[in-house]
mmCIF file of C-alpha atoms in Angstrom:
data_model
loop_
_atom_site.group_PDB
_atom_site.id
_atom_site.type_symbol
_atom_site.label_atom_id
_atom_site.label_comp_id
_atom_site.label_asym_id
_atom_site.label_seq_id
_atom_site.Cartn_x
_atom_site.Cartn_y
_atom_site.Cartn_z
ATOM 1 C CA UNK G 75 210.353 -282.676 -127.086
ATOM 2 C CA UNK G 76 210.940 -281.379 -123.195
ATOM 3 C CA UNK G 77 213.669 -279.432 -124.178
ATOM 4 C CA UNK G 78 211.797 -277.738 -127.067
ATOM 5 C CA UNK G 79 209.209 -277.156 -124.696
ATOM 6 C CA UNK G 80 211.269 -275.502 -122.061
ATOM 7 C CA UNK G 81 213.008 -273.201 -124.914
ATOM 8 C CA UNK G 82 210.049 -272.035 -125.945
ATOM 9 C CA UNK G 83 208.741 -271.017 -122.772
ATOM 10 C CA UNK G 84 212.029 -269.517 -121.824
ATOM 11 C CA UNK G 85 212.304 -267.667 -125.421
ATOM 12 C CA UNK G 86 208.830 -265.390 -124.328
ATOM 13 C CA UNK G 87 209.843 -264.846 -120.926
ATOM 14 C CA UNK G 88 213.343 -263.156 -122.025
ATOM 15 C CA UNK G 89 211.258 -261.702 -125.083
ATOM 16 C CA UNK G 90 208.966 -260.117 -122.582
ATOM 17 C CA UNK G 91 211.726 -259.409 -120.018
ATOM 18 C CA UNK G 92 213.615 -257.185 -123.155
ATOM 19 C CA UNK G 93 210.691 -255.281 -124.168
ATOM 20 C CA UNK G 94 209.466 -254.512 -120.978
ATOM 21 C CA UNK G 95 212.786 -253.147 -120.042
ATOM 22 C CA UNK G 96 212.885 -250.926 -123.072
ATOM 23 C CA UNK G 97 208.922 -249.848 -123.907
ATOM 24 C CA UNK G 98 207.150 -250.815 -120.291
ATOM 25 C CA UNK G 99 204.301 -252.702 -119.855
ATOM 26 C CA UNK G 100 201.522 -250.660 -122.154
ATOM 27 C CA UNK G 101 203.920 -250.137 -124.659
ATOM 28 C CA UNK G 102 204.315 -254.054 -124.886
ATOM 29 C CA UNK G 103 201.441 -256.268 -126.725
ATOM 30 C CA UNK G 104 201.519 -260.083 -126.769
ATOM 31 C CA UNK G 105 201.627 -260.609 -130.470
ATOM 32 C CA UNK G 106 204.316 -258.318 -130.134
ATOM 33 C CA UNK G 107 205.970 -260.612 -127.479
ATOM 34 C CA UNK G 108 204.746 -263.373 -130.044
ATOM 35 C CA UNK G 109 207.041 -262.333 -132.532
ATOM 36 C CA UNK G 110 209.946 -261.421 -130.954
ATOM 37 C CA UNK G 111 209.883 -264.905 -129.221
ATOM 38 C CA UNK G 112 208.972 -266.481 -132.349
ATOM 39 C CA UNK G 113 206.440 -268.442 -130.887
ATOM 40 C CA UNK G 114 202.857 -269.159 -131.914
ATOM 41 C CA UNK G 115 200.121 -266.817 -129.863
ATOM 42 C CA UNK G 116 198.822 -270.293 -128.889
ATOM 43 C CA UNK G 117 201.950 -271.312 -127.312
ATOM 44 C CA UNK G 118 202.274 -267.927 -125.295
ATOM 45 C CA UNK G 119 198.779 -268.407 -124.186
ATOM 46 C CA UNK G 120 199.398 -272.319 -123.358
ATOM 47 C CA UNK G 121 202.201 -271.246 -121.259
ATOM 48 C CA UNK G 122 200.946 -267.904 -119.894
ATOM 49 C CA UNK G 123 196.980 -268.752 -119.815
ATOM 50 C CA UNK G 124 197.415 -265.459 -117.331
ATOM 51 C CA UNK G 125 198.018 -263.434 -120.669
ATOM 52 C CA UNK G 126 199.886 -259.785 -120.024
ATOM 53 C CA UNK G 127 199.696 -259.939 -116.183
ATOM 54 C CA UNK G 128 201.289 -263.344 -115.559
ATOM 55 C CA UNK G 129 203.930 -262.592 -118.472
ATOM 56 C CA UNK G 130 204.818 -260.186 -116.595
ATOM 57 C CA UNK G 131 205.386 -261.463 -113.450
ATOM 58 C CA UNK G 132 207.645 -264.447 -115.409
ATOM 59 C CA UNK G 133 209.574 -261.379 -116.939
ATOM 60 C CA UNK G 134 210.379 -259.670 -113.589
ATOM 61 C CA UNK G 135 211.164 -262.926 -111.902
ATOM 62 C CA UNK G 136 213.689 -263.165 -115.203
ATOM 63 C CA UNK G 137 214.856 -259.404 -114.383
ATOM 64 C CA UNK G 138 214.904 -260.533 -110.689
ATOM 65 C CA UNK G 139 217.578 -263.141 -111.220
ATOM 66 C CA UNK G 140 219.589 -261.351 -113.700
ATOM 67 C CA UNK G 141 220.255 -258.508 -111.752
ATOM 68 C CA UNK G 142 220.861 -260.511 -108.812
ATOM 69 C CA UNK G 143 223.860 -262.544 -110.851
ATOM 70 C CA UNK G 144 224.894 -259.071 -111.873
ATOM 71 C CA UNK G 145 224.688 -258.269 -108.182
ATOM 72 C CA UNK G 146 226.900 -261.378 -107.115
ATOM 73 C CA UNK G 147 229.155 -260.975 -109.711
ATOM 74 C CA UNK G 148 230.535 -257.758 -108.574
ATOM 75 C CA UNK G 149 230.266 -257.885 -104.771
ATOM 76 C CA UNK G 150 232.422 -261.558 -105.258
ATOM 77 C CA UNK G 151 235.073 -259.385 -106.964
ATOM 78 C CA UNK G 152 236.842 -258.079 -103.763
ATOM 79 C CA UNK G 153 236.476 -259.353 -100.114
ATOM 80 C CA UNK G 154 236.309 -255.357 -99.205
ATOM 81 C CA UNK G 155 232.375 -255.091 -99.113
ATOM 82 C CA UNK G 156 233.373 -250.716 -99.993
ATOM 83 C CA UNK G 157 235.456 -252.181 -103.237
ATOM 84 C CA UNK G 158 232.390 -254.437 -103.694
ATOM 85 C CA UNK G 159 229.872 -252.446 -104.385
ATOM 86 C CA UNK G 160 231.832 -249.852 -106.415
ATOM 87 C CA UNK G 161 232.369 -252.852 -108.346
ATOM 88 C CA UNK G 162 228.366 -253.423 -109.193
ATOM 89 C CA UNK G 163 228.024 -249.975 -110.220
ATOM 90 C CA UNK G 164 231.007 -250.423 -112.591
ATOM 91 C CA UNK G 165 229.166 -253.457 -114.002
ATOM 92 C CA UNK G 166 225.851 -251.413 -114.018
ATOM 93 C CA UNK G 167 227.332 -248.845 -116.351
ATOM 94 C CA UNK G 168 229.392 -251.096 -118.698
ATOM 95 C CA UNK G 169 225.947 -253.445 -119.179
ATOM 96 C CA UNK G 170 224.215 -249.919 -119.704
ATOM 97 C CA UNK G 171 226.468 -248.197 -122.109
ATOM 98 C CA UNK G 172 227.204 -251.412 -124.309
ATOM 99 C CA UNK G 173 223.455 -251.579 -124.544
ATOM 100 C CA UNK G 174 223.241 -248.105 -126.213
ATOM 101 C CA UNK G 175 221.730 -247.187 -122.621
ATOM 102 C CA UNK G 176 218.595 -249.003 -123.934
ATOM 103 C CA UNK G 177 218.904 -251.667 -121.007
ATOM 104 C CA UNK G 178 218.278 -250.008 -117.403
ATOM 105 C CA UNK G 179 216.415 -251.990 -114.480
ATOM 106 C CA UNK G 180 214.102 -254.463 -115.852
ATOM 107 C CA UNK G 181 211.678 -253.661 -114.248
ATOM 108 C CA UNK G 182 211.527 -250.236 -112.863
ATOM 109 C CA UNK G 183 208.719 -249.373 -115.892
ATOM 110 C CA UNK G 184 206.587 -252.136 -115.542
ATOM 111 C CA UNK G 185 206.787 -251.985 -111.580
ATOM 112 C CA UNK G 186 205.812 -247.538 -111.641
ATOM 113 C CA UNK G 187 203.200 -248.657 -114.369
ATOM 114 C CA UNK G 188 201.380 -251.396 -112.649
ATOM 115 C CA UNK G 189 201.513 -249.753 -108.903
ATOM 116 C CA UNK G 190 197.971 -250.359 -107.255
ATOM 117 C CA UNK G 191 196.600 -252.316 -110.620
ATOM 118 C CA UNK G 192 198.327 -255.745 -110.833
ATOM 119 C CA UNK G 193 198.652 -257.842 -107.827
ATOM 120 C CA UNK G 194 200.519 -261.027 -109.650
ATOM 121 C CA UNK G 195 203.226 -258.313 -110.887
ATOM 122 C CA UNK G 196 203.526 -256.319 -108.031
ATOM 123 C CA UNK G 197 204.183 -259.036 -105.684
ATOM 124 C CA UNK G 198 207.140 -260.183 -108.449
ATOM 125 C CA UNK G 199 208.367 -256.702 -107.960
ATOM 126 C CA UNK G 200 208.255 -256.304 -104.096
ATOM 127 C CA UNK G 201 210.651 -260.258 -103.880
ATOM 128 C CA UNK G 202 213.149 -258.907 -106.624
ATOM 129 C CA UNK G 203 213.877 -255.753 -104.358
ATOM 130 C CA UNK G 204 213.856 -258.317 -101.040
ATOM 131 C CA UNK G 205 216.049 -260.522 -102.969
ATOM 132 C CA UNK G 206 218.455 -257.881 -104.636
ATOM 133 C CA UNK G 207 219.159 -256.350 -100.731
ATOM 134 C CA UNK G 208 219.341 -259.558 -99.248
ATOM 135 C CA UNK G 209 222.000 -260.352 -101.597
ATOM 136 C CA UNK G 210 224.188 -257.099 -100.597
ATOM 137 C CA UNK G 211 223.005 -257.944 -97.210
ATOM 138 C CA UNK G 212 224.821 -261.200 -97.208
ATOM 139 C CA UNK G 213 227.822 -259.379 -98.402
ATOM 140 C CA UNK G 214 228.189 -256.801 -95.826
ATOM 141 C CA UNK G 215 227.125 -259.340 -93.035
ATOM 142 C CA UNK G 216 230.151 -261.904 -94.614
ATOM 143 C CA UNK G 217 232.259 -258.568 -93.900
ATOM 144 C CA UNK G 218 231.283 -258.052 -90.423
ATOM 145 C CA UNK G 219 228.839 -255.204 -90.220
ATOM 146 C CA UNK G 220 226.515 -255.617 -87.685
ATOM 147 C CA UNK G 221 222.912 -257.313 -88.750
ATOM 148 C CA UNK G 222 221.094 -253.778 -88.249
ATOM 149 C CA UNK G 223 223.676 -251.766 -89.634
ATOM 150 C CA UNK G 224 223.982 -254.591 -92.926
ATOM 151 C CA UNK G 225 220.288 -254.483 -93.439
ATOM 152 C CA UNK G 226 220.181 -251.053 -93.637
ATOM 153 C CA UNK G 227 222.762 -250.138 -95.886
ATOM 154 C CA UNK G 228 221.633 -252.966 -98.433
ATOM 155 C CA UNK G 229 218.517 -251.196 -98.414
ATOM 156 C CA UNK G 230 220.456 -247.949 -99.614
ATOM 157 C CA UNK G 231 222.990 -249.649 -101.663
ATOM 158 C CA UNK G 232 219.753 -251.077 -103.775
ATOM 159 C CA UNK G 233 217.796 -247.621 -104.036
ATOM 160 C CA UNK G 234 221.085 -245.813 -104.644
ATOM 161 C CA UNK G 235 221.826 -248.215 -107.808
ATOM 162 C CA UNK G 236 218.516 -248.024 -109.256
ATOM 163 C CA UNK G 237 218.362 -244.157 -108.723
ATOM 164 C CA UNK G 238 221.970 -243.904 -110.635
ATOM 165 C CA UNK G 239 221.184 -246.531 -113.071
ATOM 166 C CA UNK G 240 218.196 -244.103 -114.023
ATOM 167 C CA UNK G 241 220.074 -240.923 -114.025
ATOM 168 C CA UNK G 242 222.785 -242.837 -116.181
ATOM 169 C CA UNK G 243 220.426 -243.976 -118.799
ATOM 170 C CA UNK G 244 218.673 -240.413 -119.089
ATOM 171 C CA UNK G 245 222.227 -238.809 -119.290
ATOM 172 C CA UNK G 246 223.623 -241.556 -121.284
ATOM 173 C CA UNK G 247 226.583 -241.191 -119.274
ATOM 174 C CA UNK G 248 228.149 -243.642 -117.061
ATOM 175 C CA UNK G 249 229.076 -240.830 -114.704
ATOM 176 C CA UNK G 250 226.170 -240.892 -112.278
ATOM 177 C CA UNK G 251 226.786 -244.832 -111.160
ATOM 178 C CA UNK G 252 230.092 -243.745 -110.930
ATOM 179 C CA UNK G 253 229.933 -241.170 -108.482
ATOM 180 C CA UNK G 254 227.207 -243.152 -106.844
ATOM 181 C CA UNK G 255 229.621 -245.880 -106.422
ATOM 182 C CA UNK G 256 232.099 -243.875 -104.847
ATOM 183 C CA UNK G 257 229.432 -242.165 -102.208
ATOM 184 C CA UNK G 258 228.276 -245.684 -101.604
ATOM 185 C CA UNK G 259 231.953 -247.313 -100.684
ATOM 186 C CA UNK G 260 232.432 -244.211 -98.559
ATOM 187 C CA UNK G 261 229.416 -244.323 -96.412
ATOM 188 C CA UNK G 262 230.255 -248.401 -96.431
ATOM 189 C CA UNK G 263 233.963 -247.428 -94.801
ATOM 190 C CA UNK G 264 232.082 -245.305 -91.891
ATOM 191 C CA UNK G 265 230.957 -248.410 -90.584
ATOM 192 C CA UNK G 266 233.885 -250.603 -90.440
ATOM 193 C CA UNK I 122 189.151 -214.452 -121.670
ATOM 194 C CA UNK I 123 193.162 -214.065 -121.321
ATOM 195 C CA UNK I 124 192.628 -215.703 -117.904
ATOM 196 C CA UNK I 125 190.572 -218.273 -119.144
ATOM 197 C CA UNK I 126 192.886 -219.531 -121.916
ATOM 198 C CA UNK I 127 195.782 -220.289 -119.340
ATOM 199 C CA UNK I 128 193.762 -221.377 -116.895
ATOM 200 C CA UNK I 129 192.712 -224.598 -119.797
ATOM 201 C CA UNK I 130 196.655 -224.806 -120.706
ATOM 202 C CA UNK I 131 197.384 -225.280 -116.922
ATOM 203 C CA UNK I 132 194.497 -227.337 -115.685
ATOM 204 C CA UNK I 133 195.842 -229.880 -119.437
ATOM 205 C CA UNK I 134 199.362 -229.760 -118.187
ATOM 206 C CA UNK I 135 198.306 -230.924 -114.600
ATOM 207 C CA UNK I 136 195.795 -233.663 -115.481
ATOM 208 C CA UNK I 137 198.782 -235.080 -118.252
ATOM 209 C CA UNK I 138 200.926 -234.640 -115.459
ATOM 210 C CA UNK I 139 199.043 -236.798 -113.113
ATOM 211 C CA UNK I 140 197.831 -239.498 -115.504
ATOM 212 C CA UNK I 141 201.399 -240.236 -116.717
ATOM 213 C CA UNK I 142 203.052 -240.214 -113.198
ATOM 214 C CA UNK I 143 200.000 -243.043 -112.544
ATOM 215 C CA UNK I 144 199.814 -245.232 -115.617
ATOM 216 C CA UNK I 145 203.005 -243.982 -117.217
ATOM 217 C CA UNK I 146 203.255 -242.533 -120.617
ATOM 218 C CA UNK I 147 201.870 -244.922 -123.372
ATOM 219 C CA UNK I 148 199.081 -246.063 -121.114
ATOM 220 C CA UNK I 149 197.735 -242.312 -121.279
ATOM 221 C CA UNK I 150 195.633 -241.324 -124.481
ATOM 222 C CA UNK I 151 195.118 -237.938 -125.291
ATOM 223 C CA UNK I 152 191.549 -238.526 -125.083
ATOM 224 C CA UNK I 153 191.813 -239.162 -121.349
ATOM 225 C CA UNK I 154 193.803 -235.847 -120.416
ATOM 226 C CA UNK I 155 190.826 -234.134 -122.244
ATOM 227 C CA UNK I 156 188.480 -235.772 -120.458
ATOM 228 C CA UNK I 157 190.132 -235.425 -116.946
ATOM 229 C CA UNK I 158 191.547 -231.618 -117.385
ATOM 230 C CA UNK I 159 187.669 -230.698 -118.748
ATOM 231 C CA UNK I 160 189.056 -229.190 -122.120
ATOM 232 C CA UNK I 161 187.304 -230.032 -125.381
ATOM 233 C CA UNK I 162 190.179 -232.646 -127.292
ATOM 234 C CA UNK I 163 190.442 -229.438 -129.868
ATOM 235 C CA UNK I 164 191.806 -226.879 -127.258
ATOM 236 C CA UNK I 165 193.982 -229.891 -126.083
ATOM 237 C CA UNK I 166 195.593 -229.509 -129.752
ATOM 238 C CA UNK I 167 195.294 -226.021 -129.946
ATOM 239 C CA UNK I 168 197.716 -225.854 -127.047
ATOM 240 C CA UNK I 169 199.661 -228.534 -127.922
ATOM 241 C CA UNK I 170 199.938 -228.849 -131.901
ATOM 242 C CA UNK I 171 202.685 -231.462 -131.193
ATOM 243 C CA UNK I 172 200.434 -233.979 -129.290
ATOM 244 C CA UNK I 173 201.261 -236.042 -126.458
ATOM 245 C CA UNK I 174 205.201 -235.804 -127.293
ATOM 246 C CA UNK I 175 204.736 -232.098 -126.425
ATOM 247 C CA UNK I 176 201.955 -232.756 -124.163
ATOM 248 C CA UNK I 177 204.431 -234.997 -122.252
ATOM 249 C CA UNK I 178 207.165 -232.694 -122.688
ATOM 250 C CA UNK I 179 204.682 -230.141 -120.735
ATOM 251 C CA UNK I 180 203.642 -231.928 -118.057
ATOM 252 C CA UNK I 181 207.559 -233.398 -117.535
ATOM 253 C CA UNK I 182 208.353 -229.096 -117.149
ATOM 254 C CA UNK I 183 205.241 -229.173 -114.780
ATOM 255 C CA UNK I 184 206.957 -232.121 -112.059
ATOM 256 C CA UNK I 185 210.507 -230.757 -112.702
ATOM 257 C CA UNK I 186 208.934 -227.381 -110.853
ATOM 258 C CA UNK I 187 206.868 -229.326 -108.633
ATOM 259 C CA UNK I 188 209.714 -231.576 -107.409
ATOM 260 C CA UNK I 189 212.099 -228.716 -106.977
ATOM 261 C CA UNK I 190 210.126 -226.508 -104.970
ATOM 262 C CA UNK I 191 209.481 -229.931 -102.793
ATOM 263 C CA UNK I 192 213.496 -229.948 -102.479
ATOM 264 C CA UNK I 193 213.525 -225.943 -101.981
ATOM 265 C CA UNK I 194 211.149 -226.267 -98.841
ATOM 266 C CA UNK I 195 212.741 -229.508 -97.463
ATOM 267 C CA UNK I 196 216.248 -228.004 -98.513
ATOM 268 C CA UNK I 197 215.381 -224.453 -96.373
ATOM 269 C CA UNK I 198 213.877 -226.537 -93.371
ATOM 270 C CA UNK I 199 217.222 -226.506 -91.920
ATOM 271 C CA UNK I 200 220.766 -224.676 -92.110
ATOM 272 C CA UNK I 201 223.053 -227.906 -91.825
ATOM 273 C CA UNK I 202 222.580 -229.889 -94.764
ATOM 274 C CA UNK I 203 222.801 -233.494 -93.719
ATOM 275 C CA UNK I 204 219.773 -232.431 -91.629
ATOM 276 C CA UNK I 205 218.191 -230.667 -94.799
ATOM 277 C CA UNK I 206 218.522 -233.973 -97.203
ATOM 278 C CA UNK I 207 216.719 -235.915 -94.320
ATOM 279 C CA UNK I 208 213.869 -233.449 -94.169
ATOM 280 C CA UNK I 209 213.354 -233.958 -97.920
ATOM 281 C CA UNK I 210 213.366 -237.748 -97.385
ATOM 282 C CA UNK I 211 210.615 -237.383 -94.619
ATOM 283 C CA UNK I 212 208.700 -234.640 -97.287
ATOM 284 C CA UNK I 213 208.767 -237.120 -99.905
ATOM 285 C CA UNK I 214 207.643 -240.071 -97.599
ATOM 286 C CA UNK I 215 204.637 -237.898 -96.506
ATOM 287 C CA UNK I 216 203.070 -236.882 -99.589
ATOM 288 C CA UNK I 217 204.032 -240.655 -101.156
ATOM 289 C CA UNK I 218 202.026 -242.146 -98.402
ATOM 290 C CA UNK I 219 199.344 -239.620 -98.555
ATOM 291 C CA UNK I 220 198.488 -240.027 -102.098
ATOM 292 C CA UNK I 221 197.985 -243.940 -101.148
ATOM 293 C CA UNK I 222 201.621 -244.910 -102.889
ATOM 294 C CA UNK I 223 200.429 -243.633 -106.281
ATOM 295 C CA UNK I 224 202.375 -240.360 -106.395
ATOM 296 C CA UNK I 225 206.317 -241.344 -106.987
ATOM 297 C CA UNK I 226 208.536 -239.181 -109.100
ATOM 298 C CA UNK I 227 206.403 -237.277 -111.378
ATOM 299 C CA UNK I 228 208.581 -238.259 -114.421
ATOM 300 C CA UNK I 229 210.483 -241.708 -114.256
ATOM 301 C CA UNK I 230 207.585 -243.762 -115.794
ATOM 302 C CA UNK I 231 207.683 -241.685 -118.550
ATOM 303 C CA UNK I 232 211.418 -240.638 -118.937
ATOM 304 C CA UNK I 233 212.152 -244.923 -118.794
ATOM 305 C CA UNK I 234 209.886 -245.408 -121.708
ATOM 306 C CA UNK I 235 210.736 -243.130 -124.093
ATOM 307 C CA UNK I 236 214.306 -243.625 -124.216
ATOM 308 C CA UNK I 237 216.111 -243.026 -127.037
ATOM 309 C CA UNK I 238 212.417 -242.852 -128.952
ATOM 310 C CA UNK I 239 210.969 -239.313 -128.010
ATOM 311 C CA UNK I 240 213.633 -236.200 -127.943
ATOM 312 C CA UNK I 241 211.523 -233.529 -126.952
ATOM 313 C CA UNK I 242 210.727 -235.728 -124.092
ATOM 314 C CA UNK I 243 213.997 -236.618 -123.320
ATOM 315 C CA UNK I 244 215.416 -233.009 -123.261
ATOM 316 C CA UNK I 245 212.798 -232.309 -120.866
ATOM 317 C CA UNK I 246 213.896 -235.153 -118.052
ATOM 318 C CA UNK I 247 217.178 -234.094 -118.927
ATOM 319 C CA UNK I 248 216.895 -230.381 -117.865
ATOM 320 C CA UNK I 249 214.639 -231.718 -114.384
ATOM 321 C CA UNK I 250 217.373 -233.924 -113.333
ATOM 322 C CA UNK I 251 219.830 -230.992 -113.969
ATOM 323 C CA UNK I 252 217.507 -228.423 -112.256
ATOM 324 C CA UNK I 253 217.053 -231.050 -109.088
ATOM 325 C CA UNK I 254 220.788 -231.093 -108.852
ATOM 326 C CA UNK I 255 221.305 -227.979 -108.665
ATOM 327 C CA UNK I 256 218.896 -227.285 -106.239
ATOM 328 C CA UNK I 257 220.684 -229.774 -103.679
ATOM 329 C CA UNK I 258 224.274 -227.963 -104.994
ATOM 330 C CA UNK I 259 223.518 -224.679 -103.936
ATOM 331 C CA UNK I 260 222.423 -225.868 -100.635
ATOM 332 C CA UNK I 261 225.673 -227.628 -100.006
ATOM 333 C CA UNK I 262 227.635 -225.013 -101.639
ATOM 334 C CA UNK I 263 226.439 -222.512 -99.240
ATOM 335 C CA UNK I 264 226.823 -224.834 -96.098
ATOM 336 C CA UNK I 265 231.013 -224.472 -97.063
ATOM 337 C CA UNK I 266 231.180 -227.527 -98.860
ATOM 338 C CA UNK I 267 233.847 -227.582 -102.075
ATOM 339 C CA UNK I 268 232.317 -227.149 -105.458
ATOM 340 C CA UNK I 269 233.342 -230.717 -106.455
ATOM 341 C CA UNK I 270 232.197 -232.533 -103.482
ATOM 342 C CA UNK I 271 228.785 -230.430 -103.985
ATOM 343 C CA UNK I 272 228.336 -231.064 -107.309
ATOM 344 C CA UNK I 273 229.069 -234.584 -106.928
ATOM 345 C CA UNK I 274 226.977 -235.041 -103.854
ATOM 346 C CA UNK I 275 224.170 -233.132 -104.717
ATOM 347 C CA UNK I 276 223.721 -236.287 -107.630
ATOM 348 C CA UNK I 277 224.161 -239.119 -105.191
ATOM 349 C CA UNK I 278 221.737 -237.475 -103.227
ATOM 350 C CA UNK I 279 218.966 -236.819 -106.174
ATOM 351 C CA UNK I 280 219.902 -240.454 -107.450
ATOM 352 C CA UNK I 281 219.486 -241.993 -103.704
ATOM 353 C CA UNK I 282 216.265 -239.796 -103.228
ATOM 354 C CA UNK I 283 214.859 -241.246 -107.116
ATOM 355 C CA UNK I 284 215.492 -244.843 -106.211
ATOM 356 C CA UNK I 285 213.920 -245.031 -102.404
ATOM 357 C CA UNK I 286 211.050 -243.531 -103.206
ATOM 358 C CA UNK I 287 210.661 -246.174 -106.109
ATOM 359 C CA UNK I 288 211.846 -248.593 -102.775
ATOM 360 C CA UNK I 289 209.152 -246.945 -101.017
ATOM 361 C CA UNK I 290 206.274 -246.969 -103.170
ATOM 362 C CA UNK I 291 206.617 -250.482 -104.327
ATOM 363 C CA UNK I 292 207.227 -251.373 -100.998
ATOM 364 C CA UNK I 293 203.942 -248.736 -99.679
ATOM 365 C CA UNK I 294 206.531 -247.928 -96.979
ATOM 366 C CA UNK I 295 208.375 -244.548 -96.037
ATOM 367 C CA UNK I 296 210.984 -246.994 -94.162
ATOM 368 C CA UNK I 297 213.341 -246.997 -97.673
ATOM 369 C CA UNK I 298 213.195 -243.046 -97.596
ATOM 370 C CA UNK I 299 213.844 -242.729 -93.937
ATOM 371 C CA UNK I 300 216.526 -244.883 -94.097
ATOM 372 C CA UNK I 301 218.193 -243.627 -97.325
ATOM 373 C CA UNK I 302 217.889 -239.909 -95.454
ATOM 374 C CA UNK I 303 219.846 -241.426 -92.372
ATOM 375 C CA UNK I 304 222.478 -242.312 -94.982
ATOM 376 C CA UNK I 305 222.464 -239.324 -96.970
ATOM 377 C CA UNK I 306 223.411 -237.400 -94.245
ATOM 378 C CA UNK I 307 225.774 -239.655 -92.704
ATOM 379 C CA UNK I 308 227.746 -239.165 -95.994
ATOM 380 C CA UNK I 309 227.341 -235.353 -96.188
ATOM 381 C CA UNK I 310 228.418 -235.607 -92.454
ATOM 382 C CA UNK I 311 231.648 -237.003 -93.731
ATOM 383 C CA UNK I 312 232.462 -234.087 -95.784
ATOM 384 C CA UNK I 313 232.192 -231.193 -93.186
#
């Protein structure tokens, strides 16, 4: 019955996560979230008595985590932090084309659309960006950039990506991570 | 009356403009850019037979012009263009921060949710993030930098500039923008 439970809960959040990502948060409607979860209103309300707001927030922390194991994935794939992070956007842009550039950062939309009007979603938003640089952070620390210099750069890594990822899915072309990964290693290798 | 007529078309194009760079484009009813541009919901369609597809399509044309004369005057601030990029960065930080964090790129909202579902839409974003690119490539063509390297830089730098000003309005700081400036030119710097 707990396990049942927990799948059901974790069927709307990844429901909600997808169709945020592709039709933002007005464009989204719970029974519409209903149905793609296949899960009773009731049982989106029992979970989410917060309705749109707090499904939401559960999305982005979903989106949060995903693109932070995305994140992880590539920067693990060389010990150069440069080669690293030309890595991620190499990810980015396979993830993006294979989705029929549908799936971009989940939750760019929701975050431009709810700016100023949704406190429980905007504070979701504001720890997946601290989380996403502290992970490239970590990396370029591990690699012995200095802690101001580390900081700094993740910041720019993280805009740069989600700037790219953007201009990728609007060109549908996986050139603009591309080149964005290449800048990105370069201005990396001025600081080692 | 000549001057009347466009002044209703432009005053329709700005408030749809506004509206969908704050609440995005399928929280924005036609009914509300009638109300907010002062133009009777019949002169709305009168301009716009197509509705808010074309509507959207108009006010997309609208930020594309807006954005690149913001680029033009940060762009001409300066004759080296490291120090150019970084006065657009501080540009864009001012005017985000003035308009309380609510004014971010006047067409990612709306570009993000109509992927793949709106083409006249689509064409529109398309032909901004072209025309903002080439903005940024003439500048660095002209500074004596090679017609690769400028093309290619000019979208890192567009890309970088998209994604830390999202950084810096979810954040409701200019310190993503500063910093991705610093970068930007550091980069540039490298190819002189």
């Amino acid at each position: 019955m707990k396990t049942t439970t927990t799948g059901t809960r974790e069927r709307i959040v990844r429901a909600t996560s997808r169709l945020l990502q592709r039709q933002g948060y007005e464009g989204t409607g719970i029974k519409q979230i209903s149905r793609e979860a296949e899960a009773t209103l009731g049982s989106v309300y029992h979970f989410f008595p917060g309705g749109k707001q707090e499904l939401a927030a559960a999305a982005i922390r979903h989106g949060d985590l995903e693109f932070a194991g995305m994140l992880r994935e590539g920067l693990g794939s060389s010990e150069d932090p440069a080669e690293a992070v030309t890595a991620c956007t190499r990810l980015l842009a396979v993830a993006l084309r294979e989705s029929g550039w549908q799936d971009g950062c989940p939750i760019t939309s929701t975050a431009l659309e709810t700016v100023g009007r949704a406190p429980v979603i905007e504070q979701a938003v504001v720890e997946a960006f601290a989380n996403w640089r502290a992970v490239v952070e970590e990396k370029l620390l591990a690699a012995g950039l200095g802690a101001d210099d580390s900081r700094e750069l993740a910041a720019t890594v993280i805009s740069a990506l989600e700037g790219a990822e953007l201009a990728a899915q609007v060109a549908r072309s996986e050139e603009p991570l591309h080149v964005t990964g290449k800048h990105l290693a370069r201005l990396i290798g001025t600081y080692r």
